[in-house]
Amino acid sequence: MHELGVVFHIIDDLKVVAEENKIEKIDKVTVELGEVSTVIPHFLSDCWKWAAIKHPLLKDTELFIETIPAITYCEECKKEYGTINHGRICPFCGSERTYLQQGNEFLIKEIEVTK
Ligand SMILES: [Zn+2]
């Protein structure tokens, strides 16, 4: 499962941050997930529950997932449109010269720690 790899990646990142900042326990992690990224939020949460419990640093850490809407930009008519509804072809001019502007990202946005 692809999401498990993503979770391991997050955990590795968090361990580095925790070590650098001498954090012993993380309470809350917020990640940003693009609408058309290949990660499925539901699976990500499940994998998180399974993997995080194995690390003292993350034993009771809550994972919050924020969705970033997918937006495509058309080079032909210079307009933006929602990727989910229209896909690769511009709904304004029918061009295929479009590219995804945002919505494919996956990043750790915020870490919360209480001392
Ligand atoms: Zn267009």
Coordinates of N, CA and C and ligand atoms in Angstrom, one line a residue:
M1 N 0.8 -1.2 0.0 CA 0.0 0.0 0.0 C 0.9 1.3 0.0
H2 N 0.6 2.1 -0.9 CA 1.3 3.3 -1.1 C 1.3 4.3 0.1
E3 N 0.1 4.3 0.7 CA 0.0 5.3 1.9 C 0.9 4.9 3.0
L4 N 1.2 3.7 3.2 CA 2.1 3.3 4.3 C 3.5 3.9 4.1
G5 N 4.0 3.8 2.9 CA 5.2 4.5 2.5 C 5.2 5.9 2.9
V6 N 4.1 6.6 2.6 CA 4.0 8.0 2.9 C 4.0 8.3 4.4
V7 N 3.4 7.4 5.1 CA 3.4 7.5 6.6 C 4.8 7.4 7.1
F8 N 5.5 6.4 6.6 CA 6.9 6.2 7.1 C 7.7 7.4 6.8
H9 N 7.5 8.0 5.7 CA 8.2 9.2 5.3 C 7.9 10.3 6.2
I10 N 6.6 10.5 6.6 CA 6.2 11.6 7.5 C 6.9 11.3 8.9
I11 N 6.9 10.1 9.3 CA 7.4 9.7 10.6 C 8.9 10.0 10.6
D12 N 9.6 9.7 9.6 CA 11.1 10.0 9.5 C 11.3 11.5 9.6
D13 N 10.5 12.3 8.9 CA 10.6 13.7 8.9 C 10.4 14.2 10.3
L14 N 9.4 13.7 11.0 CA 9.0 14.2 12.3 C 10.1 13.8 13.3
K15 N 10.7 12.7 13.2 CA 11.8 12.2 14.1 C 13.0 13.2 14.0
V16 N 13.3 13.6 12.8 CA 14.4 14.6 12.5 C 14.1 15.9 13.2
V17 N 12.8 16.4 13.0 CA 12.4 17.7 13.6 C 12.5 17.6 15.1
A18 N 12.0 16.4 15.6 CA 11.9 16.3 17.1 C 13.3 16.3 17.7
E19 N 14.2 15.6 17.0 CA 15.6 15.5 17.5 C 16.3 16.9 17.5
E20 N 16.1 17.6 16.4 CA 16.7 18.9 16.3 C 16.2 19.9 17.3
N21 N 14.9 19.7 17.7 CA 14.3 20.7 18.6 C 14.1 20.1 20.0
K22 N 14.7 18.9 20.3 CA 14.6 18.2 21.5 C 13.1 18.1 22.0
I23 N 12.3 17.6 21.1 CA 10.9 17.4 21.4 C 10.8 15.9 21.8
E24 N 10.0 15.6 22.9 CA 9.9 14.2 23.3 C 8.5 13.7 22.9
K25 N 7.6 14.6 22.6 CA 6.2 14.1 22.3 C 5.5 15.1 21.4
I26 N 5.0 14.6 20.3 CA 4.2 15.5 19.4 C 2.8 15.2 19.6
D27 N 2.0 16.3 19.7 CA 0.5 16.1 20.0 C -0.3 16.1 18.8
K28 N 0.1 16.9 17.8 CA -0.7 17.0 16.6 C 0.1 17.3 15.4
V29 N -0.2 16.6 14.3 CA 0.5 16.9 13.1 C -0.6 17.2 12.0
T30 N -0.4 18.3 11.3 CA -1.3 18.7 10.2 C -0.5 18.5 8.9
V31 N -1.1 17.8 8.0 CA -0.5 17.6 6.7 C -1.5 18.2 5.6
E32 N -0.9 18.7 4.6 CA -1.6 19.2 3.4 C -1.6 18.2 2.3
L33 N -2.8 17.9 1.8 CA -2.8 16.9 0.8 C -3.6 17.4 -0.4
G34 N -3.0 17.4 -1.6 CA -3.6 17.8 -2.8 C -4.7 16.9 -3.2
E35 N -5.8 17.6 -3.8 CA -7.0 16.8 -4.2 C -6.7 15.7 -5.2
V36 N -5.7 15.9 -6.1 CA -5.4 14.9 -7.1 C -4.1 14.2 -6.8
S37 N -3.6 14.3 -5.6 CA -2.4 13.5 -5.3 C -2.8 12.1 -5.2
T38 N -1.9 11.2 -5.2 CA -2.3 9.8 -5.2 C -2.5 9.2 -3.9
V39 N -2.4 10.1 -2.8 CA -2.6 9.6 -1.5 C -4.1 9.7 -1.1
I40 N -4.7 8.7 -0.6 CA -6.1 8.7 -0.2 C -6.2 8.9 1.3
P41 N -6.8 10.0 1.7 CA -6.8 10.5 3.1 C -7.2 9.3 4.1
H42 N -8.3 8.6 3.7 CA -8.8 7.6 4.6 C -7.8 6.5 4.9
F43 N -7.0 6.1 3.8 CA -6.0 5.1 4.0 C -4.8 5.6 4.8
L44 N -4.6 6.9 4.5 CA -3.5 7.6 5.2 C -3.7 7.6 6.7
S45 N -4.9 7.9 7.1 CA -5.3 7.9 8.6 C -5.1 6.5 9.2
D46 N -5.6 5.5 8.4 CA -5.5 4.1 8.9 C -4.0 3.7 9.1
C47 N -3.2 4.0 8.1 CA -1.8 3.7 8.2 C -1.1 4.4 9.3
W48 N -1.5 5.6 9.5 CA -1.0 6.5 10.6 C -1.2 5.8 11.9
K49 N -2.5 5.4 12.2 CA -2.8 4.8 13.4 C -2.0 3.6 13.7
W50 N -1.7 2.8 12.7 CA -1.0 1.6 12.8 C 0.5 1.8 13.0
A51 N 1.1 2.8 12.3 CA 2.5 3.0 12.4 C 2.9 3.9 13.5
A52 N 2.1 4.9 13.8 CA 2.6 5.9 14.8 C 2.7 5.3 16.2
I53 N 1.9 4.4 16.5 CA 1.8 3.8 17.9 C 3.1 3.1 18.2
K54 N 3.9 2.7 17.2 CA 5.2 2.1 17.5 C 6.3 3.0 17.9
H55 N 6.0 4.3 17.8 CA 7.0 5.3 18.2 C 6.6 6.1 19.4
P56 N 7.4 6.1 20.5 CA 7.0 6.9 21.7 C 6.7 8.3 21.4
L57 N 7.5 8.9 20.5 CA 7.3 10.3 20.1 C 5.9 10.6 19.6
L58 N 5.3 9.5 19.0 CA 4.0 9.7 18.2 C 2.9 8.9 18.8
K59 N 3.0 8.4 20.0 CA 2.1 7.4 20.5 C 0.6 7.9 20.5
D60 N 0.4 9.2 20.9 CA -1.0 9.7 21.0 C -1.1 10.9 20.0
T61 N -0.3 10.9 19.0 CA -0.3 12.1 18.1 C -1.5 12.0 17.2
E62 N -2.2 13.1 17.0 CA -3.4 13.1 16.1 C -2.9 13.6 14.8
L63 N -3.4 13.0 13.7 CA -3.1 13.4 12.4 C -4.3 14.1 11.8
F64 N -4.0 15.4 11.3 CA -5.1 16.1 10.6 C -4.7 16.3 9.2
I65 N -5.6 16.1 8.3 CA -5.4 16.2 6.9 C -6.2 17.3 6.3
E66 N -5.5 18.3 5.7 CA -6.2 19.4 5.0 C -6.0 19.2 3.5
T67 N -7.1 19.4 2.8 CA -7.1 19.2 1.4 C -6.8 20.5 0.6
I68 N -6.0 20.4 -0.3 CA -5.7 21.5 -1.2 C -6.4 21.3 -2.5
P69 N -7.3 22.2 -2.9 CA -8.0 22.0 -4.2 C -7.1 21.9 -5.4
A70 N -7.5 21.1 -6.3 CA -6.7 21.0 -7.6 C -7.1 22.0 -8.6
I71 N -6.1 22.8 -9.1 CA -6.4 23.9 -10.0 C -5.5 23.7 -11.2
T72 N -6.1 23.8 -12.4 CA -5.3 23.6 -13.6 C -5.2 25.0 -14.3
Y73 N -4.1 25.3 -15.0 CA -3.9 26.6 -15.7 C -3.8 26.3 -17.2
C74 N -4.5 27.1 -17.9 CA -4.5 27.0 -19.4 C -3.6 28.0 -20.0
E75 N -2.6 27.5 -20.8 CA -1.6 28.4 -21.4 C -2.2 29.1 -22.6
E76 N -3.2 28.5 -23.1 CA -3.8 29.1 -24.3 C -4.6 30.4 -24.0
C77 N -5.5 30.3 -23.0 CA -6.4 31.4 -22.7 C -6.1 32.0 -21.4
K78 N -5.0 31.5 -20.7 CA -4.5 32.1 -19.4 C -5.6 32.0 -18.3
K79 N -6.5 31.1 -18.4 CA -7.4 31.0 -17.3 C -7.2 29.8 -16.4
E80 N -7.7 29.8 -15.2 CA -7.6 28.7 -14.3 C -9.0 28.0 -14.1
Y81 N -8.9 26.7 -13.9 CA -10.2 26.0 -13.7 C -10.0 24.8 -12.7
G82 N -11.1 24.3 -12.2 CA -11.0 23.1 -11.3 C -10.6 21.9 -12.0
T83 N -9.6 21.2 -11.6 CA -9.1 20.0 -12.3 C -10.1 18.8 -12.1
I84 N -10.7 18.7 -11.0 CA -11.6 17.6 -10.7 C -12.7 17.6 -11.7
N85 N -13.3 18.8 -12.0 CA -14.5 18.8 -12.8 C -14.1 18.7 -14.3
H86 N -12.9 19.2 -14.7 CA -12.7 19.4 -16.1 C -11.5 18.6 -16.7
G87 N -10.7 18.1 -15.8 CA -9.5 17.3 -16.2 C -8.5 18.1 -17.0
R88 N -7.9 17.5 -18.1 CA -6.8 18.1 -18.8 C -7.2 19.2 -19.8
I89 N -8.5 19.1 -20.3 CA -8.9 19.9 -21.4 C -9.6 21.2 -20.8
C90 N -9.1 22.3 -21.3 CA -9.6 23.6 -20.8 C -11.1 23.8 -21.1
P91 N -12.0 24.1 -20.1 CA -13.4 24.2 -20.4 C -13.7 25.5 -21.1
F92 N -12.8 26.5 -21.1 CA -13.0 27.8 -21.7 C -12.7 27.8 -23.2
C93 N -11.6 27.2 -23.6 CA -11.2 27.2 -25.0 C -10.9 25.8 -25.6
G94 N -11.0 24.8 -24.8 CA -10.8 23.4 -25.4 C -9.4 23.0 -25.6
S95 N -8.5 23.8 -25.2 CA -7.0 23.5 -25.4 C -6.6 22.4 -24.4
E96 N -5.6 21.7 -24.9 CA -4.9 20.7 -24.0 C -3.6 21.2 -23.5
R97 N -3.3 22.5 -23.8 CA -2.0 23.0 -23.3 C -2.2 23.6 -21.9
T98 N -2.5 22.6 -21.0 CA -2.8 23.0 -19.6 C -1.8 22.3 -18.7
Y99 N -1.6 22.9 -17.5 CA -0.8 22.1 -16.5 C -1.4 22.3 -15.1
L100 N -1.2 21.4 -14.3 CA -1.7 21.4 -12.9 C -0.9 22.4 -12.2
Q101 N -1.6 23.4 -11.6 CA -1.0 24.5 -10.9 C -0.8 24.1 -9.4
Q102 N -1.8 23.5 -8.8 CA -1.7 23.0 -7.5 C -2.7 21.9 -7.3
G103 N -2.5 21.1 -6.2 CA -3.4 20.0 -6.0 C -2.7 18.6 -6.0
N104 N -1.4 18.6 -6.2 CA -0.7 17.4 -6.3 C 0.3 17.3 -5.1
E105 N 0.2 18.2 -4.2 CA 1.2 18.3 -3.1 C 0.9 17.4 -1.9
F106 N 2.0 17.2 -1.2 CA 1.8 16.5 0.0 C 2.9 17.0 0.9
L107 N 2.5 17.7 2.0 CA 3.5 18.2 2.9 C 3.1 18.3 4.3
I108 N 4.0 18.3 5.2 CA 3.8 18.5 6.6 C 3.6 20.0 6.8
K109 N 2.5 20.5 7.3 CA 2.2 21.9 7.4 C 2.5 22.4 8.8
E110 N 2.2 21.6 9.8 CA 2.3 22.1 11.2 C 2.5 20.9 12.2
I111 N 3.3 21.2 13.2 CA 3.5 20.3 14.3 C 3.1 21.0 15.6
E112 N 2.3 20.4 16.4 CA 2.0 21.0 17.7 C 2.5 20.2 18.8
V113 N 3.2 20.9 19.7 CA 3.8 20.3 20.9 C 3.3 21.0 22.1
T114 N 2.9 20.3 23.2 CA 2.7 20.9 24.5 C 3.7 20.4 25.4
K115 N 4.2 21.3 26.2 CA 5.3 20.9 27.2 C 4.7 20.7 28.6
Ligands
ZN1 ZN -8.1 27.7 -22.2

